[in-house]
Amino acid sequence: MAISDEELARAKEIRVEQVPLLRRSRGVTNETLQRLPDAAVRRALRRLNYPDLPNARRLFRLDQERGDDGTVPAHAQGTALDRMHARLAAEEAPPARTAGVPTGAAREGLGAGPTPTAGMQLAAWEWLGPGNIGGRTRGIAIHPEEPRRMWAAGAGGGVWHTEDGGAQWAPVDDFLGNLACSCLAMDPGDPSTIYVGTGEGFSNSDALRGNGVFRTTDGVNWAPITATQTTDFRAVTRMAVSSTGEVVLAATTTGLFRCSDEERKIWTQVLDVPLGTVLFDPTDDDLAVAGALEAGAAFVSSDGGRTWQTATPGGNPWSGRVELAYAAADPGIVYASVQMTSGRIYRSTDGGRTYRLRKTLDSSGQMANYLGDQGWYGNAVWAGDPTDGNLVVLGGVDLWRSTDGGDHITEISTWWAPGSVHADHHTIVSHPGYDGANNRTVFFGNDGGVFTAQDLAQTGTEQEPPFVDGWTELDNNYGVTQFYSGAGNRLSGKIVGGAQDNGTLCFDPAQGTEGWQQIFGGDGGWCASDPGDPQVFYGEYVFLNIHRNTDSGASDDTEGDRYISGQFWNAAIREWDWKPLPFRIPDAMTNQALFIAPFALDPNEPDRILAGGLSLWRTDNAKEANTPTSGPSWRAVKPSAGSKISALAVAPGNSDLIWVGHVNGMLFRTVNGTATTPAWSRVGVTGPGPLRPRRYLTCVTLDPAEPDTAYVAFGGFEPDNLWVTHDGGATWTQLAQTLPDVPVRAVAVHPRNTAFLYCGTEVGLFASDDGGTNWSAANEGPTNCSVDQLFWMDETLVSVTHGRGMFRIDLSTV
């Protein structure tokens, strides 16, 4: 029986006008919302308060890549890697270790990683996981004759391979020339040949920059296709290979490219519209279809992709992203999942030349909002049953199934329920033996990794939500989690991290790599750990909304009362609300902070937190009891400088010494930071050695032994992204001469030997044993994906990566 908006509002104690907003935003029915736990309802309502979230997310990462002129150079990451490999080739005998970190000689070829030397192995780095969380997966490929052999493309973690159907995964190459992998395409005529496209073009939260197309011809060793390392291929959204393997089509954000020479040296642009998908007809290499990324259009070719015509849409004009699928039962049938407002299904019966609108009704007879409000991001369609051309599966926030060609669709997954499938779907792939009768296995790639339905017909068939029957998670050490930040407690050994779309996660060393658990939902951000109290961790939702955990990361947020930045659920008005001053951070309330905003626990006083928005905010009672009318009290201790705060540091042993960096490159320092109104001085502007960059300041790291020594890092694909001062900011020296020209995101100083430095960059970690004068030419770990933060647990260095989870290395013996 259908549940009305009024009935749902009464049952969930929310306002009736919030119901359709929730339904459209999350792509669900009222029946699913009725079964949604109250805490999850509140989280979904919280998300409605951020209508510009997709754009804010995209700009956050982009701002860190811009140079002083506000642009990102073409092929910037590839150029930096070329220079790095040229330097490696020029070195006769690179050291086996630098500052205790393995940095041996490199293999030949762009994208190849270093080989262990002098007995050094990658095992020096210990991967911490998560092995049970996964991350954004946009591509899956399965060997047609050996279906237990599968490959998956992590958006920031590279290509992964399993030999046992997903029971255990391993990366194919941690030093692939680009780990921002967005799609996979297997040659049907030669399954050992696989193509991976890099770079994301879907304008999502942290879309990562690519470096063309890579290929393997043995399923093991990968190499770049040089002709694709151009600006045209910086974001490859989908690839298709003809049945003979002769022709390859690549959909990119600049259009569609076709290649038919065996060496893949000549690529011809055949469409100049940004595309999100391209497919060959499974029975005829002359026929192909393609869908626009943003323009609300589909295209069809009848000459093997040489020329293209615009398809005729049915019904109202299309808008947004268009995903397509051939029906395996009849390739003349093509389904289109069109973004529109929140998703509409169209079907073609002439091979994709013309389309007609399907009803797209949910179980209550209403128009189904199956894509929610993010069809530009998560949008997938499958029609792979060879016995039934009317069987369609749709992926948006959740998964939906239709047995009548898209007229009626029903939910078969529930994003909030343990045991179901993670939210936000990107790819759906049939088992090679799928026959609609004896084998009905299908695989799904989403923001939580890789999942499978062993029997699609019997999966998610419960009478009411949650829909959990038949789903199996395959994130078995599939380690592609994208962290922004991390922190650890040396007493308990536990670590917390803020992850993209996977919340704030906690690692318990007693549970191992597959024992991570979520302690707060939504996007995770900056983190901190109380050094003297292993029960207390701090995390962050977007825009400086700081929350507190007081049970050592043992439980998830269930009541929504963990925010200490001032937000709380106001039952009286049935809405998220903010406490009165001084119990709130005004910049968090008004979103006047970065999407992932920095905050820091004073290392000398664990009750003190400094938080950066437009102003710098301080609380001296961070562990105060939290109620709807009270809690930690906040005050501004640095006024706005007109640019958001992007980095901050408090000196170990001296709480009065604080450094603050900004998005536009400004840097400030105070020596009376605990005063009611600290006095701030801008540094690096004048003097004999000024701080030159005027771009995103990513990190400030202070020498633990020398209070006047500070290391300052910057974003941008520029040659001067790391600087040091030894006199409190009066003069500066550039330290990046031997680093790749990529964003530097993190710097760590060895706690005992301060000449040993470690630098986290867009392409991995580099080490120096002479105070930054010289840096390792390459690294043997952890990977060459972005290292977003580095922190110490005693003398063990933890590397927080945006795409490969976390690693640690024991440096106590250096």
Short mmCIF file of C-alpha atoms in Angstrom, two decimals, residues 46 49-50 520 538-548 560-570 573 575-590 609 611 617 619 621-622 624-635:
data_model
loop_
_atom_site.label_atom_id
_atom_site.label_comp_id
_atom_site.label_asym_id
_atom_site.label_seq_id
_atom_site.Cartn_x
_atom_site.Cartn_y
_atom_site.Cartn_z
CA ARG A 46 21.40 17.40 6.39
CA ASN A 49 21.31 21.95 3.25
CA TYR A 50 24.14 21.84 0.71
CA PHE A 520 30.36 8.98 11.10
CA TYR A 538 37.57 14.22 16.14
CA GLY A 539 36.34 14.23 12.56
CA GLU A 540 34.62 16.55 10.16
CA TYR A 541 31.73 16.69 7.76
CA VAL A 542 31.96 19.23 4.96
CA PHE A 543 32.59 22.95 5.50
CA LEU A 544 34.19 22.69 8.96
CA ASN A 545 31.34 20.83 10.65
CA ILE A 546 33.45 19.18 13.38
CA HIS A 547 32.19 16.13 15.27
CA ARG A 548 33.52 14.23 18.28
CA GLY A 560 23.20 13.15 15.34
CA ASP A 561 24.46 14.80 18.55
CA ARG A 562 28.18 14.54 17.98
CA TYR A 563 28.68 17.88 16.25
CA ILE A 564 30.73 20.24 18.41
CA SER A 565 30.75 22.99 15.77
CA GLY A 566 27.23 23.98 16.79
CA GLN A 567 24.85 22.09 14.53
CA PHE A 568 22.17 19.90 16.11
CA TRP A 569 18.87 18.25 15.27
CA ASN A 570 16.09 20.51 16.53
CA ILE A 573 11.15 22.51 14.27
CA GLU A 575 15.12 20.50 11.08
CA TRP A 576 18.88 20.85 11.52
CA ASP A 577 19.58 23.98 13.51
CA TRP A 578 22.50 25.86 15.07
CA LYS A 579 23.20 26.64 18.68
CA PRO A 580 23.51 30.24 19.89
CA LEU A 581 26.88 31.93 20.21
CA PRO A 582 29.43 31.10 21.52
CA PHE A 583 28.55 27.42 21.03
CA ARG A 584 28.88 27.42 17.25
CA ILE A 585 31.44 28.19 14.56
CA PRO A 586 29.75 30.88 12.44
CA ASP A 587 31.88 30.05 9.38
CA ALA A 588 30.64 26.46 9.54
CA MET A 589 27.05 27.63 9.77
CA THR A 590 27.40 29.88 6.71
CA ILE A 609 41.08 23.01 18.88
CA ALA A 611 39.60 25.52 13.16
CA TRP A 617 38.30 29.81 15.47
CA THR A 619 37.81 26.43 21.58
CA ASN A 621 36.98 23.27 26.11
CA ALA A 622 36.74 20.78 23.24
CA GLU A 624 32.70 19.98 27.11
CA ALA A 625 29.40 18.09 27.37
CA ASN A 626 27.26 18.54 24.27
CA THR A 627 23.59 19.57 24.52
CA PRO A 628 21.21 21.37 22.13
CA THR A 629 21.94 24.64 23.92
CA SER A 630 25.57 24.30 25.00
CA GLY A 631 28.86 22.58 24.29
CA PRO A 632 32.38 23.69 23.40
CA SER A 633 32.52 27.49 23.10
CA TRP A 634 34.20 29.11 20.09
CA ARG A 635 35.71 32.53 19.45
#
